[in-house]
Short mmCIF file of C-alpha atoms in Angstrom, two decimals:
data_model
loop_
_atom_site.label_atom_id
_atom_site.label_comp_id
_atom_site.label_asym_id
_atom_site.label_seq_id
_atom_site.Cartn_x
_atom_site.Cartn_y
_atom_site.Cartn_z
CA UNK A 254 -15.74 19.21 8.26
CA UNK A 255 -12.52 18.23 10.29
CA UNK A 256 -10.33 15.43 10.06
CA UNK A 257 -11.87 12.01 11.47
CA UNK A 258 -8.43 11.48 13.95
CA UNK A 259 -7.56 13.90 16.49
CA UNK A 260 -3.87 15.00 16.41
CA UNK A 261 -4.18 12.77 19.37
CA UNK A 262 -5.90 9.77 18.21
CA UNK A 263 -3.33 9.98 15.08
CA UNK A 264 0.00 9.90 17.67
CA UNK A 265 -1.89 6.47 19.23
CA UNK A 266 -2.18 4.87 15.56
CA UNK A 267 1.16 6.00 14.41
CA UNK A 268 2.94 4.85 17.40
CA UNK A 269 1.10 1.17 17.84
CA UNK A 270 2.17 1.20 13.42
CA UNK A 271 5.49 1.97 14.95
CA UNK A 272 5.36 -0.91 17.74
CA UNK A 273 4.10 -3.79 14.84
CA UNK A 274 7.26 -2.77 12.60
CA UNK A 275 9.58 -3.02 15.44
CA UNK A 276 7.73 -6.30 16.31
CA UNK A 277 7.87 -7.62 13.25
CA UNK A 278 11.77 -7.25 12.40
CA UNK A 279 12.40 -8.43 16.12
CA UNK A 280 11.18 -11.67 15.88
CA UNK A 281 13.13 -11.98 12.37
CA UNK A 282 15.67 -11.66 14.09
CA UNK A 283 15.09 -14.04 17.04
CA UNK A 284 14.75 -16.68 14.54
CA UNK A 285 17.36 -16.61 12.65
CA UNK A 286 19.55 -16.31 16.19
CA UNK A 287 16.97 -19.51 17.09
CA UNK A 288 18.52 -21.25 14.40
CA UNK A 289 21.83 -20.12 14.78
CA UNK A 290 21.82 -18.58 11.55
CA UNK A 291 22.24 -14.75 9.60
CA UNK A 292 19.49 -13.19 7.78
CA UNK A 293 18.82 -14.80 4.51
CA UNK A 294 18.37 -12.18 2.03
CA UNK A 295 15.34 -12.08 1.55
CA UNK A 296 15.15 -11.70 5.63
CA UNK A 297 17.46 -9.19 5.46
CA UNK A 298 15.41 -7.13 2.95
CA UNK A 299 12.22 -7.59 5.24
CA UNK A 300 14.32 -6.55 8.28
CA UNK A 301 15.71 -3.21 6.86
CA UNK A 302 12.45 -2.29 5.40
CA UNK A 303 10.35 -2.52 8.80
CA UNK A 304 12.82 -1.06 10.58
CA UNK A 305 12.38 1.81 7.98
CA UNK A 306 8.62 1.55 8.42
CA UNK A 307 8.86 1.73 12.44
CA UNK A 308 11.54 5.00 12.35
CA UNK A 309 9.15 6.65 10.66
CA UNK A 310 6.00 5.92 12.29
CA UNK A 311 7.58 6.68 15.52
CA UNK A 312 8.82 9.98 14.12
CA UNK A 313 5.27 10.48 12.71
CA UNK A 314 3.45 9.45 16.19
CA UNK A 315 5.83 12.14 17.98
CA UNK A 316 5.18 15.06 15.87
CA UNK A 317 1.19 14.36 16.29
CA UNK A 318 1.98 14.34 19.87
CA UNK A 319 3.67 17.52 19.59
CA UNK A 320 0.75 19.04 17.85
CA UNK A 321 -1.97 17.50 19.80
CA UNK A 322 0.17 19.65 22.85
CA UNK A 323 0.16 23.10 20.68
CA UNK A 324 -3.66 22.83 20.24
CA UNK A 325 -3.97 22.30 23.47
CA UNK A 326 -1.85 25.33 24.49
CA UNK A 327 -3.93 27.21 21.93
CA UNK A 328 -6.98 26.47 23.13
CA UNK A 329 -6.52 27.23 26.51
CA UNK A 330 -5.02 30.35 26.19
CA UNK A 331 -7.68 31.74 23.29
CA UNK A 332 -10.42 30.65 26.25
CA UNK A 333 -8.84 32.69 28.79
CA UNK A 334 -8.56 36.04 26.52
CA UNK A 335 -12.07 35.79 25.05
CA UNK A 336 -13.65 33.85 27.85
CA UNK A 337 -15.36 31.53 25.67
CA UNK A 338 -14.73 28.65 23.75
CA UNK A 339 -12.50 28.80 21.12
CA UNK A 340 -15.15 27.85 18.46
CA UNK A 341 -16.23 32.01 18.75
CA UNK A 342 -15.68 34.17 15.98
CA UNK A 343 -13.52 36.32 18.29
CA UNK A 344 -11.01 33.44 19.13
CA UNK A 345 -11.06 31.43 15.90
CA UNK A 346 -9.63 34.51 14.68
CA UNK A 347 -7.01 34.83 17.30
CA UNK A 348 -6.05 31.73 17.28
CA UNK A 349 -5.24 31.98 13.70
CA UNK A 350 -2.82 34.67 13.81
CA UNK A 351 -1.05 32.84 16.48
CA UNK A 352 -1.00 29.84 14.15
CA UNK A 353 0.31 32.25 11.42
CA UNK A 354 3.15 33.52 13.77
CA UNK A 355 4.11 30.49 14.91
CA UNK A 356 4.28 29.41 11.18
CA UNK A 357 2.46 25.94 11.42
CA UNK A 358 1.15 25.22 8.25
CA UNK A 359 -0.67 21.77 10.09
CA UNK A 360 -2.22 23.76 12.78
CA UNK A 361 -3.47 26.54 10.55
CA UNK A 362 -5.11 24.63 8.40
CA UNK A 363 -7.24 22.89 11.10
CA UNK A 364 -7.97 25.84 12.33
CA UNK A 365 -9.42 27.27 9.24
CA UNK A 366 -11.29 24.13 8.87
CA UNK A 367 -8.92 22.82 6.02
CA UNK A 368 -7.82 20.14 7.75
CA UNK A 369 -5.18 17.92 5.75
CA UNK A 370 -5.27 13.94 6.85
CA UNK A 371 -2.06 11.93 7.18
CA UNK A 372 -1.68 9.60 3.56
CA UNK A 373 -4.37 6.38 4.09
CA UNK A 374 -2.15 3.83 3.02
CA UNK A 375 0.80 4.14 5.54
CA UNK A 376 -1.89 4.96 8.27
CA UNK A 377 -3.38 0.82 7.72
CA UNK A 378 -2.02 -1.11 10.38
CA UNK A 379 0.71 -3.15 9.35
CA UNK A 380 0.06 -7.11 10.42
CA UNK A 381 3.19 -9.00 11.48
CA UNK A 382 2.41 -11.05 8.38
CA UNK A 383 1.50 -9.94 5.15
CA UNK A 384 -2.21 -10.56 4.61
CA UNK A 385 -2.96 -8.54 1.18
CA UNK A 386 -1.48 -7.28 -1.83
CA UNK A 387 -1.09 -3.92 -0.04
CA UNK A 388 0.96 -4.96 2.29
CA UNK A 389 3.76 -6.35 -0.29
CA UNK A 390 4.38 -3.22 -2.49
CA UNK A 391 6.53 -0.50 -1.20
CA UNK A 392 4.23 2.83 -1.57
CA UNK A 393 6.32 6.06 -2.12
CA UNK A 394 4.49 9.66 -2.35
CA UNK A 395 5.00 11.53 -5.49
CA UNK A 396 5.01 15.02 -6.48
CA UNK A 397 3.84 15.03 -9.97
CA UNK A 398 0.89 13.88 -11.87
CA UNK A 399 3.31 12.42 -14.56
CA UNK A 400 6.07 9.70 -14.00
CA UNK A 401 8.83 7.78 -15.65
CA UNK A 402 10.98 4.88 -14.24
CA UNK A 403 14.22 2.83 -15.98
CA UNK A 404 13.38 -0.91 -16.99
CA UNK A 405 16.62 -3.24 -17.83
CA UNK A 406 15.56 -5.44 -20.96
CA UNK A 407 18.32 -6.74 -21.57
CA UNK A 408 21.46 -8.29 -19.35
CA UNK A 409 24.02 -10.47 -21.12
CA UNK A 410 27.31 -10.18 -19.50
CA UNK A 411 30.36 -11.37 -21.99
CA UNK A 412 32.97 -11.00 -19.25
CA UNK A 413 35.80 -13.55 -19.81
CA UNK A 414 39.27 -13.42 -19.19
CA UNK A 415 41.16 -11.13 -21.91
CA UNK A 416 45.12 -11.81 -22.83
CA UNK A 417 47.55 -8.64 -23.88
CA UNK A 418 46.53 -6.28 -26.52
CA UNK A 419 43.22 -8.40 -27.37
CA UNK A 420 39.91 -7.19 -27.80
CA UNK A 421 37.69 -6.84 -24.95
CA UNK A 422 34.11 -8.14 -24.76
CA UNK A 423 31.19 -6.07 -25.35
CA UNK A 424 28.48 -6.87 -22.90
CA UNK A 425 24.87 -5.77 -23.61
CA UNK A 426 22.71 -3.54 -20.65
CA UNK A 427 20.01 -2.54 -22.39
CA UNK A 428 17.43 -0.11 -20.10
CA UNK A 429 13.74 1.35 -21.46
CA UNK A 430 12.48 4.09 -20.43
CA UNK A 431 8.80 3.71 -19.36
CA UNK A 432 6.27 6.67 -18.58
CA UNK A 433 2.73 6.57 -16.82
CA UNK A 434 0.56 9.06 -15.02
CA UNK A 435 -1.13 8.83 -11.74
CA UNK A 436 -4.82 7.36 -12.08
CA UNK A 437 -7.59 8.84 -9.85
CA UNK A 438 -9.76 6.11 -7.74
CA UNK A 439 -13.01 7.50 -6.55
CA UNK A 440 -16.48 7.03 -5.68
CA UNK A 441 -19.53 8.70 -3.57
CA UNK A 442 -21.98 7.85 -0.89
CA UNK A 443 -25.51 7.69 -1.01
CA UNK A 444 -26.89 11.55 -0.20
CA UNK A 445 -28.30 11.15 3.49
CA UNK A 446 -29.89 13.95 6.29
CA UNK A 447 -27.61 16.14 7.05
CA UNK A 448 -28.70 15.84 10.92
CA UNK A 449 -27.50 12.17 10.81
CA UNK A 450 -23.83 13.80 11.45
CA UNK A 451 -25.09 15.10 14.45
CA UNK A 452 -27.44 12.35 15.60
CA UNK A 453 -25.37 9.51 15.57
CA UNK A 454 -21.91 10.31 15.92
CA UNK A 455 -20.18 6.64 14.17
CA UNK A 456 -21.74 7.21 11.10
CA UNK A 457 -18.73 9.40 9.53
CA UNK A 458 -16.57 6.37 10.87
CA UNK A 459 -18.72 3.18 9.65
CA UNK A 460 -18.71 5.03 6.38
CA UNK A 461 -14.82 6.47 6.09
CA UNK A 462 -13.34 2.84 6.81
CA UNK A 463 -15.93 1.27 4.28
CA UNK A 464 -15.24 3.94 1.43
CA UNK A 465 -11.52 3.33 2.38
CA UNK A 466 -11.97 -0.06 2.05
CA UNK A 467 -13.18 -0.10 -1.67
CA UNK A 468 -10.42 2.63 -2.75
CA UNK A 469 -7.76 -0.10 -1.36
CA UNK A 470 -9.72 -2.93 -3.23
CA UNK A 471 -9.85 -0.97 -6.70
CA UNK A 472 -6.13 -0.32 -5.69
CA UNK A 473 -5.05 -4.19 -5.61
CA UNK A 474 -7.40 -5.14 -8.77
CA UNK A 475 -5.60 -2.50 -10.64
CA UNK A 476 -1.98 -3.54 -9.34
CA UNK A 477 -2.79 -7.09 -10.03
CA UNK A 478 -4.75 -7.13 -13.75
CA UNK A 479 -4.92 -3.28 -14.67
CA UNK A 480 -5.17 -2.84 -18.35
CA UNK A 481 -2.84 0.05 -18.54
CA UNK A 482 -5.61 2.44 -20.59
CA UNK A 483 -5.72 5.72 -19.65
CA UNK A 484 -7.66 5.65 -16.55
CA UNK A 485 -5.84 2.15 -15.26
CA UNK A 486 -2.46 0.94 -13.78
CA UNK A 487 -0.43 -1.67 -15.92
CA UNK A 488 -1.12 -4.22 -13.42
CA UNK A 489 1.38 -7.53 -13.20
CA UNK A 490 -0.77 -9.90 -15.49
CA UNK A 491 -0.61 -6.96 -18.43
CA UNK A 492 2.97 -5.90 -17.92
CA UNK A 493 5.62 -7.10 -20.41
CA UNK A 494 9.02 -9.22 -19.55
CA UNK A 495 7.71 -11.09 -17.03
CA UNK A 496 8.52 -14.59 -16.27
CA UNK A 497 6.25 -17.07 -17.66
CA UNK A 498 5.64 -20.47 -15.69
CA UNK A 499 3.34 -22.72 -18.12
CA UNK A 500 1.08 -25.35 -15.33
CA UNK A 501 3.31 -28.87 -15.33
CA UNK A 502 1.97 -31.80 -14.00
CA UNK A 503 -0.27 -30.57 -11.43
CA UNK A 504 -0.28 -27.79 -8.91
CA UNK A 505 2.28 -28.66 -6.49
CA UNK A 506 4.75 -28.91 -8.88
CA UNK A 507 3.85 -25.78 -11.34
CA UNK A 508 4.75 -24.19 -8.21
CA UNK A 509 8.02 -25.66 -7.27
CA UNK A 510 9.11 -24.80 -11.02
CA UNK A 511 8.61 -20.85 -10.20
CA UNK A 512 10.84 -20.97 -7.12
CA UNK A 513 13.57 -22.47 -9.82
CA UNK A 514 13.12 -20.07 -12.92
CA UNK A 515 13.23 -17.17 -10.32
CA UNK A 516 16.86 -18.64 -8.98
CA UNK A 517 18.24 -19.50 -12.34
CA UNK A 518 17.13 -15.57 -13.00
CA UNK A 519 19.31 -14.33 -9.66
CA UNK A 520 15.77 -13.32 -8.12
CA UNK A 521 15.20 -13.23 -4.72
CA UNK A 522 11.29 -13.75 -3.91
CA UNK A 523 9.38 -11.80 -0.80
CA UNK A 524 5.94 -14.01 -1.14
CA UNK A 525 3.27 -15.72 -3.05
CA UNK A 526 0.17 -14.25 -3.70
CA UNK A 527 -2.85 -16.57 -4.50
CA UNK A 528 -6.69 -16.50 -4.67
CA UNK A 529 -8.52 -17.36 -2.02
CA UNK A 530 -9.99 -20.65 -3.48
CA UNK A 531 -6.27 -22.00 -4.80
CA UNK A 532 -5.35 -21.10 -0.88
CA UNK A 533 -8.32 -23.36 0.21
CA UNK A 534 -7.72 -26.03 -2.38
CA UNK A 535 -3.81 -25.97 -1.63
CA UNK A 536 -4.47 -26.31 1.74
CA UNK A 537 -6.82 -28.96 1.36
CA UNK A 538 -4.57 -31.12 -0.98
CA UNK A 539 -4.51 -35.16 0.62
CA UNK A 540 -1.97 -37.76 -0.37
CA UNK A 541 -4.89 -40.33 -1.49
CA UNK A 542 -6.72 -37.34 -3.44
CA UNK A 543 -10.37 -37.81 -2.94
CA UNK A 544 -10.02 -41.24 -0.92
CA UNK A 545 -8.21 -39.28 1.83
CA UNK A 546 -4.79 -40.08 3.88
CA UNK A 547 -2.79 -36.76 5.31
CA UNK A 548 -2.64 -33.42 3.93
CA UNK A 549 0.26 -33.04 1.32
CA UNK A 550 0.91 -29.10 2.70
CA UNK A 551 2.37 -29.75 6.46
CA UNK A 552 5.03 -27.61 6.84
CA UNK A 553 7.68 -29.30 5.64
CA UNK A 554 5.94 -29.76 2.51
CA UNK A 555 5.12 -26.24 2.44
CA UNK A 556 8.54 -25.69 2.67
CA UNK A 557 9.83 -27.84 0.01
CA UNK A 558 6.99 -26.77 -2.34
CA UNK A 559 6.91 -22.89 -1.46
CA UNK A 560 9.97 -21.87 -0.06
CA UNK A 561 10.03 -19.63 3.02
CA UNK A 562 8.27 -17.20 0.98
CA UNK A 563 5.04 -16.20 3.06
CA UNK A 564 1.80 -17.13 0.79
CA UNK A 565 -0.94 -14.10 0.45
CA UNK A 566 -4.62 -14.81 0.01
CA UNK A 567 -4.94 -12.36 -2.90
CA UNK A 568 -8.91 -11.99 -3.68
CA UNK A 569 -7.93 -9.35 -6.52
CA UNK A 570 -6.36 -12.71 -8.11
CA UNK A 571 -8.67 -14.99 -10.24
CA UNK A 572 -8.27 -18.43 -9.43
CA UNK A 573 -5.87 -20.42 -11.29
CA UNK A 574 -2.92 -18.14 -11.70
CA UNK A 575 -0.42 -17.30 -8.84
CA UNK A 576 2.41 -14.79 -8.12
CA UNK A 577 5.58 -15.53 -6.69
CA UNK A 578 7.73 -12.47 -7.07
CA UNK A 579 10.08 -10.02 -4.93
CA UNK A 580 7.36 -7.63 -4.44
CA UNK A 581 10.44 -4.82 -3.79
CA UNK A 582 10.46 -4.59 -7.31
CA UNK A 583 7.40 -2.66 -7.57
CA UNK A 584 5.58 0.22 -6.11
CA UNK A 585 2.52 1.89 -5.43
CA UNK A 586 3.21 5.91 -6.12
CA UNK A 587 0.91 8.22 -4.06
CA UNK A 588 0.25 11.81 -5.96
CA UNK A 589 -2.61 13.17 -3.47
CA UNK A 590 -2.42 13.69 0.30
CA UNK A 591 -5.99 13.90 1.77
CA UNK A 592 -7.83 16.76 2.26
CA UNK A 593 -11.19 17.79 3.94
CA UNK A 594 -13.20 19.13 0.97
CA UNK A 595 -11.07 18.00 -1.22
CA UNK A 596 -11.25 13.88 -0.92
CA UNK A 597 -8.46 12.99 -2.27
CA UNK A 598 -5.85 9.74 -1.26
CA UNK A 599 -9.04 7.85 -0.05
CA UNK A 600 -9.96 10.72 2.43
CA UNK A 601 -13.84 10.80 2.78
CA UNK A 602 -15.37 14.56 3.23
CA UNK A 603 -18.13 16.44 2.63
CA UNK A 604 -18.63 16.60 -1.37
CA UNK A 605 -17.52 20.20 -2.60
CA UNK A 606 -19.01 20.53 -6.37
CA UNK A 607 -20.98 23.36 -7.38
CA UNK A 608 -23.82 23.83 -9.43
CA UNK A 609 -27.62 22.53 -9.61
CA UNK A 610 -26.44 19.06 -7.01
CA UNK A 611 -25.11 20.96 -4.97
CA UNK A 612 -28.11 23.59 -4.37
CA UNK A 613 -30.16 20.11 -4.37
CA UNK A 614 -28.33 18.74 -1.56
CA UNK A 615 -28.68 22.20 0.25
CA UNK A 616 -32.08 22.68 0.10
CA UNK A 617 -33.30 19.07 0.76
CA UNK A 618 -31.10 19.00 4.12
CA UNK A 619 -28.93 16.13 2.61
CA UNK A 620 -25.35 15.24 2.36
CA UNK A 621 -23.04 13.12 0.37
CA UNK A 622 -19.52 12.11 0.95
CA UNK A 623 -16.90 10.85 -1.37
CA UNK A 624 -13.55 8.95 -1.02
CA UNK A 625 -10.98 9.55 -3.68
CA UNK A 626 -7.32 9.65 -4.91
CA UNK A 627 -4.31 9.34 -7.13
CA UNK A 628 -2.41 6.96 -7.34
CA UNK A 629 0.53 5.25 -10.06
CA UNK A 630 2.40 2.01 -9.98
CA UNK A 631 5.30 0.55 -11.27
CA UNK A 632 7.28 -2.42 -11.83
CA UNK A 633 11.25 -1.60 -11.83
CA UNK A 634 12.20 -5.33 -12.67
CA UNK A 635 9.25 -7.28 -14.47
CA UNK A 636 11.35 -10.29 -14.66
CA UNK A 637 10.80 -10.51 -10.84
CA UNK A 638 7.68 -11.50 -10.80
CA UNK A 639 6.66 -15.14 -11.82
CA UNK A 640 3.26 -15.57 -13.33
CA UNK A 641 2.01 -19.21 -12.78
CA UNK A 642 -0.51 -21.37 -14.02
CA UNK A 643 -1.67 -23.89 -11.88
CA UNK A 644 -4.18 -25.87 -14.07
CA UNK A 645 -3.82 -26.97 -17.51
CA UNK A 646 -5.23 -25.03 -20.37
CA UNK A 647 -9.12 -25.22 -21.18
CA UNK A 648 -7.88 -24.97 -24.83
#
């Protein structure tokens, strides 16, 4: 089975990826000039990273382009010398030694009908304003099952100004070393006719963006309240040293307090990430309560309350506990690159086991598919993200 995007179709979605980046730092930009102001640095951060983001989109979207233009070649030159198409035995065959001489490890693997799929995550469009957990962590591909990353847990700093022949201050940087391994994220289809691939030609595509869909969902729940047993990320509600914000008052205010601890800490927040229902209930706040009068959250009270931090309708978040948290200080690792018959990175594909399900599936005219990956995450600074309640304790 081959790849769902044409080398084409993949140079159109990496270039409009590219376009959304550039967008998106561009208008940064024009508002800060708007105001006749520099980058804050939180801005700034935002800025460099989708101008990072569009670089290599546009880099990606050319070299599909340059691919979908050797295929071509190929094609039309393997039709001319066997006078067929190039799905014959005669030509497939050609055209892989060409492949093989021309040393494209891409091309020969399509050919072959191995085709390896461009990594998922990067692939998802990238809105001009964050709209999901996914689209605050960094994601960084990784070459080994295992990893380890450098945690400070300590910073005191007993720098002070030191006369002639005294003793100088010892100041205390303490760093842990923390260790994880890549978790795999999978699940199957319902076994349907075989002749349904043929017969009605948006099925693979109805049923690759849905499987998709729930490999990104499992993704956030596990980046968000992940247990950290073996078969689950340390998500941000289970992982130590981060900064506690107990509900005061009411809502609003719990809030407001987060912004503070974060600046007290030297953080620097990206966004807020919320459930859908404190979103609604936020949104729906009035100065007379129940009896009515305006909304407390116009945008200047947004502002006061939030900070310029965009807020993220998070439904991997229960309700009642919010994020605020520079988001830079994690990130989603990503082990497998997806390939056909091999489903891995949230790739969907023909299922390759062996054995008695398989000869079932054979014999009965029936196919299954199955989305899958591995993935790791980790948090470099845990102190970076605040953890807030925003209703008092049951207890």
């Amino acid at each position: 089975m081959h790849s769902q995007l044409t080398f084409k179709q993949r140079a159109e979605v990496f270039g409009g990826q590219a376009k959304a980046s550039a967008r998106f730092a561009r208008e940064l930009a024009e508002l800060a000039h708007a105001e006749d102001r520099d980058l804050t640095t939180a801005e700034k951060k935002l800025f460099d990273q989708h101008i990072a983001a569009a670089e290599a989109f546009r880099a990606k979207a050319d070299q599909a382009a340059k691919d979908h233009e050797t295929m071509a070649e190929i094609d039309r030159i393997a039709d001319w010398i066997t006078g067929g198409p190039t799905h014959s035995k005669a030509s497939s065959l050609w055209a892989s030694e060409v492949v093989d001489r021309l040393g494209g490890v891409g091309m020969k693997s399509l050919l072959q009908g191995q085709v390896s799929t461009p990594t998922p995550l990067p692939i998802a469009e990238l809105p001009e304003q964050p709209r999901r957990i996914l689209d605050l962590v960094p994601r960084e591909p990784i070459q080994t099952h295992d990893f380890s990353w450098l945690v400070q847990v300590k910073r005191d700093s007993k720098a002070r100004p030191v006369p002639d022949f005294a003793q100088k201050p010892r100041s205390e940087f303490t760093f842990a070393e923390r260790r994880d391994q890549c978790k795999t994220i999978a699940h199957l289809s319902e076994a349907f006719p075989v002749r349904y691939l043929s017969d009605h030609g948006q099925l693979l595509r109805i049923l690759n963006d849905q499987m998709l869909a729930g490999i990104y969902a499992s993704i956030e729940d596990e980046i968000i309240y992940g247990s950290g047993g073996d078969e689950h990320f340390t998500g941000l509600l289970e992982t130590e040293g981060t900064t506690s914000i107990p509900f005061a008052d009411d809502l609003l205010t719990s809030c407001r307090k987060a912004r503070t601890a974060l600046e007290v800490l030297g953080e620097i927040p990206t966004a807020w990430a919320l459930s859908p229902e404190d979103v609604e209930t936020i949104d729906l706040l009035r100065e007379l309560g129940d009896s009515g009068g305006g909304f407390l959250v116009d945008s200047a009270a947004a502002e006061t309350v939030f900070g310029p931090y965009p807020r993220v309708s998070a439904p991997s978040l229960p309700p009642g506990v919010a994020i605020l948290g520079d988001w830079t200080q994690s990130e989603l690792l990503i082990r497998e690159d997806g390939a056909v018959l091999g489903a891995s990175q949230g790739v969907t594909s023909a299922d390759d086991s062996s054995g008695e399900q398989m000869l079932n599936l054979f014999e009965r005219n029936l196919v299954l598919l199955r989305a899958e990956g591995r993935y790791g995450f980790r948090v470099f600074r845990p102190q970076a993200f605040a953890i807030v309640e925003l209703y008092p304790s049951s207890s």
